[in-house]
């Protein structure tokens, strides 16, 4: 195994003790801790216990004092590796920066059980904490996925990783006490050492590891009280910073294996088109070109380097069977279809009171359509994977968010069993939900199968990446609000038409009710409104849709917070005060909103052409408020400043939380100002960042982030910074210009 720097990801193939030690390059012996073991399974090996008791993460303390942590979550810039290592290190009393991190293998033991808990508890998995959930754990491992998403990494690992550290600390202290023949209660731990201060004795964890491994674990590890935390809420460094600065961090495109070849992709010119004929003679005549591999709806050129592969794609002559249905699908057809469908029956998602009666009795009725376009993920690292198909199985090196689906996809393409597909997870150069798909793994496996025995790195050039995405669904929201004579909001009738993500991913989830990923955040009970109704209409289009950072919240927050602003102005009230009245029973939300307003100087004088907008939204267990200040000049909008306040519950690493909220705001601001996928003849027109614009450094405003001190369970943070920025922006534009924008991207 090649040498690695302390926190550089490396793949492990087997969750058995022997496999972990061998695959991670760990020394034999030492203390090995498995997480999520039910009490009945303590002391058993990973291979002998039932599925529910399989170890879903590992901590190894070697005789050489090396502490190795196998992490089952992908690192795509969100700081998951740092946060999870901090949780473990807090209870183990070690420096997180000295913990060696390895990526876990693809295995049932590592499936994201938290997502199943969250789904079964209406998105509030924290409410299930402490219950006897081994049956639920088993269900999660049977139907769940090993996947990083939904801002679940810290929420899912907060308890289990601290318990693992506490168990290891307990065993180490017991081992030292036995060696010294002293009561364990007289011993303490610090910086990877067990101490007996009265006698000035100390032993390193490595010196105690073998003895500790032979001891029984506590039935219930005793965790440190919050008052004793030294790292959680205070540690502000990242374990991956140095490797990313000095170039040691391996991303997908950095993979280099012996005899490796390189391939570039060329996709069909429209959604639904299939490859009819292919003439590859001119391409094969070019230097370094090894093969042209046909795909169902495209082809790949394999060469001795990526540039030659990309160039040779232009030399291939291909004919395509264009789809007869929707062959001329374009933007106009999209909005005609959504507009025609939004008033049809659909599926009821929520109902409280008699909304039609309340609207009929309202003194003021606001009717509005809000439109949001398809959006691409546009990750900075284009889609790629490296695959080798050999007699001993399949190796996949990939920047993937979804190891389970990657393993299944490679197995299906190559015809080998899943247990013979080894997933090597690299760092991800951006994910945003795009790398939770497995299409790029399947394509790479198909090409590698054709080049049997040689590893092939398959890269999608930017234009192919942009035009063959799983896009954020376009959406049409049709809403009616009713206000009484005093301007109070008494009715909210909401219809939403959009393509369904779950209809593609897990159709059974849509059989009985609406697609939850589409409606999340539309009517979330944040505001006290007596009569409400929400329905969802699934609309099919030729455009493939998928999870995009913050998913349904990315459009529902824009609609909800814009309409609250519309209601405030119709009632001739300050938008901040109006919201606070509707939040009388929501103290956490009020506190966040008031903090954002205070820090932004809400109500202080502005220059001519300036305006401030405010928005509040809860998603993924966190509450975020934003105030955006803009200046309007000659019809153009400049964003002057963004102020963010957030209650993310218990914060593990404040610097990472602040960075993620800032990054989310920039991501959301890019989409609000520029983001749009244009369709013509069932094809995406944007191909690169010249036409699919993202926010540039010169256009990025100062961003201030303020965190509410909270003892609530941790909330997610990778996604909650996205939803509030668009409505805060358009509300600010209205305040500055009097122009109400009900569609994105912004056109003023």
PDB file of C-alpha atoms in Angstrom, residues 449-734:
ATOM      1  CA  UNK A 449     -14.813  -3.983 -19.090  1.00  0.00           C
ATOM      2  CA  UNK A 450     -14.016  -3.441 -22.755  1.00  0.00           C
ATOM      3  CA  UNK A 451     -10.350  -2.873 -21.809  1.00  0.00           C
ATOM      4  CA  UNK A 452     -10.217  -5.968 -19.591  1.00  0.00           C
ATOM      5  CA  UNK A 453      -7.413  -5.914 -17.052  1.00  0.00           C
ATOM      6  CA  UNK A 454      -6.343  -2.300 -17.562  1.00  0.00           C
ATOM      7  CA  UNK A 455      -7.537   0.513 -15.316  1.00  0.00           C
ATOM      8  CA  UNK A 456      -9.366   3.213 -17.261  1.00  0.00           C
ATOM      9  CA  UNK A 457     -10.061   6.707 -15.973  1.00  0.00           C
ATOM     10  CA  UNK A 458     -13.241   7.948 -17.603  1.00  0.00           C
ATOM     11  CA  UNK A 459     -13.750  11.717 -17.496  1.00  0.00           C
ATOM     12  CA  UNK A 460     -16.744  13.687 -18.746  1.00  0.00           C
ATOM     13  CA  UNK A 461     -15.516  16.898 -20.407  1.00  0.00           C
ATOM     14  CA  UNK A 462     -17.264  19.939 -18.940  1.00  0.00           C
ATOM     15  CA  UNK A 463     -19.700  20.326 -21.838  1.00  0.00           C
ATOM     16  CA  UNK A 464     -20.745  16.673 -21.569  1.00  0.00           C
ATOM     17  CA  UNK A 465     -21.005  16.984 -17.790  1.00  0.00           C
ATOM     18  CA  UNK A 466     -23.220  20.075 -17.993  1.00  0.00           C
ATOM     19  CA  UNK A 467     -25.508  18.597 -20.629  1.00  0.00           C
ATOM     20  CA  UNK A 468     -25.917  15.172 -19.026  1.00  0.00           C
ATOM     21  CA  UNK A 469     -26.758  15.962 -15.422  1.00  0.00           C
ATOM     22  CA  UNK A 470     -29.588  15.030 -13.065  1.00  0.00           C
ATOM     23  CA  UNK A 471     -30.959  18.541 -12.741  1.00  0.00           C
ATOM     24  CA  UNK A 472     -32.722  20.382  -9.918  1.00  0.00           C
ATOM     25  CA  UNK A 473     -36.390  20.093 -10.956  1.00  0.00           C
ATOM     26  CA  UNK A 474     -38.060  23.098 -12.511  1.00  0.00           C
ATOM     27  CA  UNK A 475     -41.096  24.117 -10.461  1.00  0.00           C
ATOM     28  CA  UNK A 476     -44.259  26.160 -10.760  1.00  0.00           C
ATOM     29  CA  UNK A 477     -45.859  27.249  -7.465  1.00  0.00           C
ATOM     30  CA  UNK A 478     -49.384  28.678  -7.614  1.00  0.00           C
ATOM     31  CA  UNK A 479     -50.402  30.238  -4.299  1.00  0.00           C
ATOM     32  CA  UNK A 480     -53.295  32.217  -2.881  1.00  0.00           C
ATOM     33  CA  UNK A 481     -52.972  34.076   0.415  1.00  0.00           C
ATOM     34  CA  UNK A 482     -55.826  35.524   2.445  1.00  0.00           C
ATOM     35  CA  UNK A 483     -55.416  38.446   4.857  1.00  0.00           C
ATOM     36  CA  UNK A 484     -58.065  39.684   7.252  1.00  0.00           C
ATOM     37  CA  UNK A 485     -58.985  43.347   7.771  1.00  0.00           C
ATOM     38  CA  UNK A 486     -56.082  43.801  10.186  1.00  0.00           C
ATOM     39  CA  UNK A 487     -53.629  42.361   7.669  1.00  0.00           C
ATOM     40  CA  UNK A 488     -53.198  39.070   9.501  1.00  0.00           C
ATOM     41  CA  UNK A 489     -52.421  36.050   7.366  1.00  0.00           C
ATOM     42  CA  UNK A 490     -55.408  33.678   7.725  1.00  0.00           C
ATOM     43  CA  UNK A 491     -55.240  31.432   4.637  1.00  0.00           C
ATOM     44  CA  UNK A 492     -52.568  29.865   2.440  1.00  0.00           C
ATOM     45  CA  UNK A 493     -53.560  27.678  -0.533  1.00  0.00           C
ATOM     46  CA  UNK A 494     -50.576  26.218  -2.334  1.00  0.00           C
ATOM     47  CA  UNK A 495     -50.264  24.077  -5.477  1.00  0.00           C
ATOM     48  CA  UNK A 496     -46.913  22.877  -6.786  1.00  0.00           C
ATOM     49  CA  UNK A 497     -46.180  21.262 -10.142  1.00  0.00           C
ATOM     50  CA  UNK A 498     -42.735  19.841 -10.881  1.00  0.00           C
ATOM     51  CA  UNK A 499     -40.949  16.696 -12.028  1.00  0.00           C
ATOM     52  CA  UNK A 500     -40.503  14.098  -9.292  1.00  0.00           C
ATOM     53  CA  UNK A 501     -37.079  12.968  -8.128  1.00  0.00           C
ATOM     54  CA  UNK A 502     -38.447  10.048  -6.128  1.00  0.00           C
ATOM     55  CA  UNK A 503     -40.416   8.741  -9.092  1.00  0.00           C
ATOM     56  CA  UNK A 504     -37.034   7.866 -10.593  1.00  0.00           C
ATOM     57  CA  UNK A 505     -35.132   6.983  -7.440  1.00  0.00           C
ATOM     58  CA  UNK A 506     -37.710   5.084  -5.367  1.00  0.00           C
ATOM     59  CA  UNK A 507     -41.119   5.085  -7.012  1.00  0.00           C
ATOM     60  CA  UNK A 508     -42.761   3.214  -4.109  1.00  0.00           C
ATOM     61  CA  UNK A 509     -42.267   6.339  -1.980  1.00  0.00           C
ATOM     62  CA  UNK A 510     -44.744   8.195  -4.219  1.00  0.00           C
ATOM     63  CA  UNK A 511     -47.495   5.590  -4.383  1.00  0.00           C
ATOM     64  CA  UNK A 512     -49.473   6.754  -1.382  1.00  0.00           C
ATOM     65  CA  UNK A 513     -48.523  10.396  -1.089  1.00  0.00           C
ATOM     66  CA  UNK A 514     -46.657  13.242  -2.756  1.00  0.00           C
ATOM     67  CA  UNK A 515     -42.947  13.327  -3.399  1.00  0.00           C
ATOM     68  CA  UNK A 516     -41.626  14.616  -0.066  1.00  0.00           C
ATOM     69  CA  UNK A 517     -38.449  15.930  -1.698  1.00  0.00           C
ATOM     70  CA  UNK A 518     -40.587  18.252  -3.830  1.00  0.00           C
ATOM     71  CA  UNK A 519     -42.825  19.731  -1.124  1.00  0.00           C
ATOM     72  CA  UNK A 520     -40.396  19.979   1.785  1.00  0.00           C
ATOM     73  CA  UNK A 521     -40.378  23.466   3.262  1.00  0.00           C
ATOM     74  CA  UNK A 522     -43.533  24.691   1.466  1.00  0.00           C
ATOM     75  CA  UNK A 523     -45.805  24.652   4.515  1.00  0.00           C
ATOM     76  CA  UNK A 524     -43.563  23.648   7.395  1.00  0.00           C
ATOM     77  CA  UNK A 525     -45.567  25.129  10.291  1.00  0.00           C
ATOM     78  CA  UNK A 526     -42.924  27.787  10.875  1.00  0.00           C
ATOM     79  CA  UNK A 527     -45.558  30.507  10.743  1.00  0.00           C
ATOM     80  CA  UNK A 528     -48.920  30.354  12.536  1.00  0.00           C
ATOM     81  CA  UNK A 529     -51.537  30.373   9.764  1.00  0.00           C
ATOM     82  CA  UNK A 530     -55.022  29.093  10.678  1.00  0.00           C
ATOM     83  CA  UNK A 531     -56.072  27.611   7.324  1.00  0.00           C
ATOM     84  CA  UNK A 532     -53.613  26.002   4.941  1.00  0.00           C
ATOM     85  CA  UNK A 533     -53.638  23.527   2.071  1.00  0.00           C
ATOM     86  CA  UNK A 534     -50.849  22.089  -0.081  1.00  0.00           C
ATOM     87  CA  UNK A 535     -51.009  19.754  -3.060  1.00  0.00           C
ATOM     88  CA  UNK A 536     -48.345  18.372  -5.366  1.00  0.00           C
ATOM     89  CA  UNK A 537     -48.661  17.513  -9.057  1.00  0.00           C
ATOM     90  CA  UNK A 538     -45.947  15.331 -10.561  1.00  0.00           C
ATOM     91  CA  UNK A 539     -45.135  16.389 -14.135  1.00  0.00           C
ATOM     92  CA  UNK A 540     -43.052  14.211 -16.447  1.00  0.00           C
ATOM     93  CA  UNK A 541     -40.520  15.766 -18.814  1.00  0.00           C
ATOM     94  CA  UNK A 542     -37.607  14.311 -20.828  1.00  0.00           C
ATOM     95  CA  UNK A 543     -35.150  16.059 -18.494  1.00  0.00           C
ATOM     96  CA  UNK A 544     -33.651  13.770 -15.818  1.00  0.00           C
ATOM     97  CA  UNK A 545     -33.910  15.217 -12.310  1.00  0.00           C
ATOM     98  CA  UNK A 546     -32.026  14.518  -9.110  1.00  0.00           C
ATOM     99  CA  UNK A 547     -30.980  15.824  -5.728  1.00  0.00           C
ATOM    100  CA  UNK A 548     -29.493  19.337  -5.808  1.00  0.00           C
ATOM    101  CA  UNK A 549     -28.078  21.036  -2.749  1.00  0.00           C
ATOM    102  CA  UNK A 550     -30.988  21.591  -0.282  1.00  0.00           C
ATOM    103  CA  UNK A 551     -33.359  19.731  -2.678  1.00  0.00           C
ATOM    104  CA  UNK A 552     -36.982  20.959  -2.336  1.00  0.00           C
ATOM    105  CA  UNK A 553     -36.019  23.653   0.137  1.00  0.00           C
ATOM    106  CA  UNK A 554     -34.062  25.344  -2.672  1.00  0.00           C
ATOM    107  CA  UNK A 555     -37.318  26.459  -4.279  1.00  0.00           C
ATOM    108  CA  UNK A 556     -39.885  26.279  -1.447  1.00  0.00           C
ATOM    109  CA  UNK A 557     -37.990  28.838   0.653  1.00  0.00           C
ATOM    110  CA  UNK A 558     -37.964  31.290  -2.247  1.00  0.00           C
ATOM    111  CA  UNK A 559     -41.728  31.002  -2.624  1.00  0.00           C
ATOM    112  CA  UNK A 560     -42.639  30.991   1.060  1.00  0.00           C
ATOM    113  CA  UNK A 561     -40.405  33.850   2.153  1.00  0.00           C
ATOM    114  CA  UNK A 562     -41.232  35.989  -0.877  1.00  0.00           C
ATOM    115  CA  UNK A 563     -44.944  35.566  -0.198  1.00  0.00           C
ATOM    116  CA  UNK A 564     -44.556  36.389   3.494  1.00  0.00           C
ATOM    117  CA  UNK A 565     -42.890  39.578   2.303  1.00  0.00           C
ATOM    118  CA  UNK A 566     -45.763  40.228  -0.112  1.00  0.00           C
ATOM    119  CA  UNK A 567     -48.247  39.755   2.728  1.00  0.00           C
ATOM    120  CA  UNK A 568     -46.322  42.144   4.989  1.00  0.00           C
ATOM    121  CA  UNK A 569     -46.335  44.883   2.368  1.00  0.00           C
ATOM    122  CA  UNK A 570     -50.016  44.303   1.594  1.00  0.00           C
ATOM    123  CA  UNK A 571     -50.685  44.727   5.316  1.00  0.00           C
ATOM    124  CA  UNK A 572     -48.479  47.861   5.315  1.00  0.00           C
ATOM    125  CA  UNK A 573     -46.213  46.364   7.979  1.00  0.00           C
ATOM    126  CA  UNK A 574     -42.484  46.013   8.374  1.00  0.00           C
ATOM    127  CA  UNK A 575     -41.452  42.573   6.987  1.00  0.00           C
ATOM    128  CA  UNK A 576     -39.449  41.822  10.134  1.00  0.00           C
ATOM    129  CA  UNK A 577     -42.257  42.737  12.524  1.00  0.00           C
ATOM    130  CA  UNK A 578     -44.773  40.848  10.405  1.00  0.00           C
ATOM    131  CA  UNK A 579     -42.720  37.674  10.639  1.00  0.00           C
ATOM    132  CA  UNK A 580     -42.171  38.049  14.370  1.00  0.00           C
ATOM    133  CA  UNK A 581     -45.941  38.217  14.919  1.00  0.00           C
ATOM    134  CA  UNK A 582     -46.353  34.949  13.030  1.00  0.00           C
ATOM    135  CA  UNK A 583     -43.573  33.379  15.138  1.00  0.00           C
ATOM    136  CA  UNK A 584     -45.155  33.996  18.544  1.00  0.00           C
ATOM    137  CA  UNK A 585     -44.927  30.286  19.432  1.00  0.00           C
ATOM    138  CA  UNK A 586     -41.499  29.746  17.860  1.00  0.00           C
ATOM    139  CA  UNK A 587     -38.853  31.171  20.232  1.00  0.00           C
ATOM    140  CA  UNK A 588     -35.873  29.571  18.438  1.00  0.00           C
ATOM    141  CA  UNK A 589     -36.991  30.997  15.097  1.00  0.00           C
ATOM    142  CA  UNK A 590     -37.627  34.431  16.603  1.00  0.00           C
ATOM    143  CA  UNK A 591     -34.198  34.477  18.178  1.00  0.00           C
ATOM    144  CA  UNK A 592     -32.474  33.664  14.884  1.00  0.00           C
ATOM    145  CA  UNK A 593     -34.502  36.234  12.965  1.00  0.00           C
ATOM    146  CA  UNK A 594     -33.884  38.964  15.525  1.00  0.00           C
ATOM    147  CA  UNK A 595     -30.154  38.214  15.593  1.00  0.00           C
ATOM    148  CA  UNK A 596     -29.866  38.497  11.803  1.00  0.00           C
ATOM    149  CA  UNK A 597     -31.823  41.765  11.797  1.00  0.00           C
ATOM    150  CA  UNK A 598     -29.763  43.224  14.623  1.00  0.00           C
ATOM    151  CA  UNK A 599     -26.416  42.351  13.063  1.00  0.00           C
ATOM    152  CA  UNK A 600     -27.520  43.654   9.660  1.00  0.00           C
ATOM    153  CA  UNK A 601     -28.650  46.971  11.100  1.00  0.00           C
ATOM    154  CA  UNK A 602     -32.239  46.391  10.033  1.00  0.00           C
ATOM    155  CA  UNK A 603     -34.122  49.667   9.992  1.00  0.00           C
ATOM    156  CA  UNK A 604     -31.041  51.888   9.833  1.00  0.00           C
ATOM    157  CA  UNK A 605     -30.965  54.510   7.036  1.00  0.00           C
ATOM    158  CA  UNK A 606     -29.936  53.491   3.518  1.00  0.00           C
ATOM    159  CA  UNK A 607     -28.806  55.494   0.524  1.00  0.00           C
ATOM    160  CA  UNK A 608     -31.016  56.040  -2.485  1.00  0.00           C
ATOM    161  CA  UNK A 609     -31.294  52.910  -4.597  1.00  0.00           C
ATOM    162  CA  UNK A 610     -30.452  50.613  -1.708  1.00  0.00           C
ATOM    163  CA  UNK A 611     -32.697  48.067  -0.049  1.00  0.00           C
ATOM    164  CA  UNK A 612     -32.620  45.269   2.502  1.00  0.00           C
ATOM    165  CA  UNK A 613     -34.505  41.997   2.348  1.00  0.00           C
ATOM    166  CA  UNK A 614     -34.953  39.390   5.036  1.00  0.00           C
ATOM    167  CA  UNK A 615     -35.815  35.680   4.961  1.00  0.00           C
ATOM    168  CA  UNK A 616     -36.049  32.813   7.440  1.00  0.00           C
ATOM    169  CA  UNK A 617     -36.088  29.100   6.728  1.00  0.00           C
ATOM    170  CA  UNK A 618     -35.645  25.837   8.600  1.00  0.00           C
ATOM    171  CA  UNK A 619     -34.143  22.823   6.852  1.00  0.00           C
ATOM    172  CA  UNK A 620     -32.182  19.727   7.808  1.00  0.00           C
ATOM    173  CA  UNK A 621     -32.546  20.452  11.513  1.00  0.00           C
ATOM    174  CA  UNK A 622     -31.139  23.998  11.365  1.00  0.00           C
ATOM    175  CA  UNK A 623     -32.809  27.419  11.380  1.00  0.00           C
ATOM    176  CA  UNK A 624     -31.204  30.101   9.206  1.00  0.00           C
ATOM    177  CA  UNK A 625     -32.109  33.763   8.698  1.00  0.00           C
ATOM    178  CA  UNK A 626     -30.500  36.043   6.150  1.00  0.00           C
ATOM    179  CA  UNK A 627     -30.530  39.744   5.446  1.00  0.00           C
ATOM    180  CA  UNK A 628     -29.333  40.790   2.002  1.00  0.00           C
ATOM    181  CA  UNK A 629     -28.522  44.405   1.180  1.00  0.00           C
ATOM    182  CA  UNK A 630     -28.468  45.507  -2.464  1.00  0.00           C
ATOM    183  CA  UNK A 631     -27.860  48.611  -4.516  1.00  0.00           C
ATOM    184  CA  UNK A 632     -29.775  49.216  -7.746  1.00  0.00           C
ATOM    185  CA  UNK A 633     -28.008  51.223 -10.469  1.00  0.00           C
ATOM    186  CA  UNK A 634     -29.301  51.709 -14.007  1.00  0.00           C
ATOM    187  CA  UNK A 635     -31.406  48.558 -13.759  1.00  0.00           C
ATOM    188  CA  UNK A 636     -28.549  46.406 -12.469  1.00  0.00           C
ATOM    189  CA  UNK A 637     -28.376  44.884  -9.013  1.00  0.00           C
ATOM    190  CA  UNK A 638     -25.232  44.743  -6.874  1.00  0.00           C
ATOM    191  CA  UNK A 639     -25.267  42.702  -3.683  1.00  0.00           C
ATOM    192  CA  UNK A 640     -23.563  44.783  -1.024  1.00  0.00           C
ATOM    193  CA  UNK A 641     -23.657  42.496   1.988  1.00  0.00           C
ATOM    194  CA  UNK A 642     -25.163  39.288   3.365  1.00  0.00           C
ATOM    195  CA  UNK A 643     -25.772  38.821   7.070  1.00  0.00           C
ATOM    196  CA  UNK A 644     -26.517  35.313   8.319  1.00  0.00           C
ATOM    197  CA  UNK A 645     -27.764  34.106  11.685  1.00  0.00           C
ATOM    198  CA  UNK A 646     -28.249  30.421  12.403  1.00  0.00           C
ATOM    199  CA  UNK A 647     -29.307  28.037  15.128  1.00  0.00           C
ATOM    200  CA  UNK A 648     -27.629  24.803  14.110  1.00  0.00           C
ATOM    201  CA  UNK A 649     -28.023  23.210  17.523  1.00  0.00           C
ATOM    202  CA  UNK A 650     -24.830  21.956  19.131  1.00  0.00           C
ATOM    203  CA  UNK A 651     -21.945  23.090  16.938  1.00  0.00           C
ATOM    204  CA  UNK A 652     -18.912  20.812  16.680  1.00  0.00           C
ATOM    205  CA  UNK A 653     -16.574  23.058  14.682  1.00  0.00           C
ATOM    206  CA  UNK A 654     -17.663  26.724  14.547  1.00  0.00           C
ATOM    207  CA  UNK A 655     -15.268  27.631  11.723  1.00  0.00           C
ATOM    208  CA  UNK A 656     -16.627  24.866   9.487  1.00  0.00           C
ATOM    209  CA  UNK A 657     -20.217  25.841  10.239  1.00  0.00           C
ATOM    210  CA  UNK A 658     -19.502  29.471   9.372  1.00  0.00           C
ATOM    211  CA  UNK A 659     -17.703  28.430   6.177  1.00  0.00           C
ATOM    212  CA  UNK A 660     -20.546  26.135   5.128  1.00  0.00           C
ATOM    213  CA  UNK A 661     -23.175  28.811   5.707  1.00  0.00           C
ATOM    214  CA  UNK A 662     -21.116  31.284   3.695  1.00  0.00           C
ATOM    215  CA  UNK A 663     -20.560  28.729   0.944  1.00  0.00           C
ATOM    216  CA  UNK A 664     -24.245  27.862   0.882  1.00  0.00           C
ATOM    217  CA  UNK A 665     -25.150  31.518   0.526  1.00  0.00           C
ATOM    218  CA  UNK A 666     -22.715  31.935  -2.377  1.00  0.00           C
ATOM    219  CA  UNK A 667     -24.027  28.766  -4.022  1.00  0.00           C
ATOM    220  CA  UNK A 668     -27.611  29.972  -3.640  1.00  0.00           C
ATOM    221  CA  UNK A 669     -26.770  33.510  -4.748  1.00  0.00           C
ATOM    222  CA  UNK A 670     -25.140  32.166  -7.927  1.00  0.00           C
ATOM    223  CA  UNK A 671     -28.320  30.286  -8.726  1.00  0.00           C
ATOM    224  CA  UNK A 672     -30.570  33.243  -7.907  1.00  0.00           C
ATOM    225  CA  UNK A 673     -28.617  35.713 -10.024  1.00  0.00           C
ATOM    226  CA  UNK A 674     -27.523  33.510 -12.917  1.00  0.00           C
ATOM    227  CA  UNK A 675     -28.640  29.880 -12.658  1.00  0.00           C
ATOM    228  CA  UNK A 676     -30.734  28.571 -15.520  1.00  0.00           C
ATOM    229  CA  UNK A 677     -30.726  25.523 -17.769  1.00  0.00           C
ATOM    230  CA  UNK A 678     -32.100  26.446 -21.199  1.00  0.00           C
ATOM    231  CA  UNK A 679     -33.782  23.753 -23.294  1.00  0.00           C
ATOM    232  CA  UNK A 680     -34.086  23.498 -27.061  1.00  0.00           C
ATOM    233  CA  UNK A 681     -35.030  20.340 -28.956  1.00  0.00           C
ATOM    234  CA  UNK A 682     -34.771  18.299 -25.732  1.00  0.00           C
ATOM    235  CA  UNK A 683     -31.166  19.399 -25.237  1.00  0.00           C
ATOM    236  CA  UNK A 684     -29.429  21.640 -22.692  1.00  0.00           C
ATOM    237  CA  UNK A 685     -27.869  24.645 -24.382  1.00  0.00           C
ATOM    238  CA  UNK A 686     -25.404  25.665 -21.663  1.00  0.00           C
ATOM    239  CA  UNK A 687     -22.087  23.835 -21.877  1.00  0.00           C
ATOM    240  CA  UNK A 688     -19.564  25.645 -19.705  1.00  0.00           C
ATOM    241  CA  UNK A 689     -19.186  28.481 -17.234  1.00  0.00           C
ATOM    242  CA  UNK A 690     -19.292  31.082 -19.998  1.00  0.00           C
ATOM    243  CA  UNK A 691     -23.012  30.375 -20.468  1.00  0.00           C
ATOM    244  CA  UNK A 692     -23.853  28.742 -17.122  1.00  0.00           C
ATOM    245  CA  UNK A 693     -22.521  31.534 -14.947  1.00  0.00           C
ATOM    246  CA  UNK A 694     -21.488  31.220 -11.334  1.00  0.00           C
ATOM    247  CA  UNK A 695     -20.682  33.989  -8.907  1.00  0.00           C
ATOM    248  CA  UNK A 696     -17.171  35.347  -9.381  1.00  0.00           C
ATOM    249  CA  UNK A 697     -14.941  36.525  -6.594  1.00  0.00           C
ATOM    250  CA  UNK A 698     -15.295  40.170  -7.602  1.00  0.00           C
ATOM    251  CA  UNK A 699     -19.089  39.896  -7.349  1.00  0.00           C
ATOM    252  CA  UNK A 700     -19.153  38.065  -4.031  1.00  0.00           C
ATOM    253  CA  UNK A 701     -20.267  40.374  -1.226  1.00  0.00           C
ATOM    254  CA  UNK A 702     -18.951  40.426   2.350  1.00  0.00           C
ATOM    255  CA  UNK A 703     -20.737  37.743   4.374  1.00  0.00           C
ATOM    256  CA  UNK A 704     -21.124  37.887   8.144  1.00  0.00           C
ATOM    257  CA  UNK A 705     -22.158  34.739  10.008  1.00  0.00           C
ATOM    258  CA  UNK A 706     -23.499  34.693  13.561  1.00  0.00           C
ATOM    259  CA  UNK A 707     -24.282  31.478  15.427  1.00  0.00           C
ATOM    260  CA  UNK A 708     -26.855  31.189  18.181  1.00  0.00           C
ATOM    261  CA  UNK A 709     -25.475  29.445  21.258  1.00  0.00           C
ATOM    262  CA  UNK A 710     -27.655  26.333  21.460  1.00  0.00           C
ATOM    263  CA  UNK A 711     -27.713  23.065  23.363  1.00  0.00           C
ATOM    264  CA  UNK A 712     -30.185  21.439  20.981  1.00  0.00           C
ATOM    265  CA  UNK A 713     -29.026  18.353  19.057  1.00  0.00           C
ATOM    266  CA  UNK A 714     -26.774  19.163  16.092  1.00  0.00           C
ATOM    267  CA  UNK A 715     -28.513  20.313  12.927  1.00  0.00           C
ATOM    268  CA  UNK A 716     -27.288  19.832   9.401  1.00  0.00           C
ATOM    269  CA  UNK A 717     -25.137  22.542   7.895  1.00  0.00           C
ATOM    270  CA  UNK A 718     -24.026  21.628   4.362  1.00  0.00           C
ATOM    271  CA  UNK A 719     -27.390  22.573   2.855  1.00  0.00           C
ATOM    272  CA  UNK A 720     -29.313  25.006   5.136  1.00  0.00           C
ATOM    273  CA  UNK A 721     -27.294  28.011   3.946  1.00  0.00           C
ATOM    274  CA  UNK A 722     -28.747  27.774   0.431  1.00  0.00           C
ATOM    275  CA  UNK A 723     -32.550  28.272   0.777  1.00  0.00           C
ATOM    276  CA  UNK A 724     -32.907  31.715   2.415  1.00  0.00           C
ATOM    277  CA  UNK A 725     -30.583  33.704   0.165  1.00  0.00           C
ATOM    278  CA  UNK A 726     -32.799  33.892  -2.950  1.00  0.00           C
ATOM    279  CA  UNK A 727     -35.874  35.303  -1.178  1.00  0.00           C
ATOM    280  CA  UNK A 728     -33.749  37.670   0.916  1.00  0.00           C
ATOM    281  CA  UNK A 729     -32.216  38.914  -2.357  1.00  0.00           C
ATOM    282  CA  UNK A 730     -35.501  39.444  -4.207  1.00  0.00           C
ATOM    283  CA  UNK A 731     -37.099  40.989  -1.126  1.00  0.00           C
ATOM    284  CA  UNK A 732     -34.182  43.447  -1.050  1.00  0.00           C
ATOM    285  CA  UNK A 733     -34.676  44.206  -4.734  1.00  0.00           C
ATOM    286  CA  UNK A 734     -38.332  44.970  -4.033  1.00  0.00           C
TER     287      UNK A 734
END
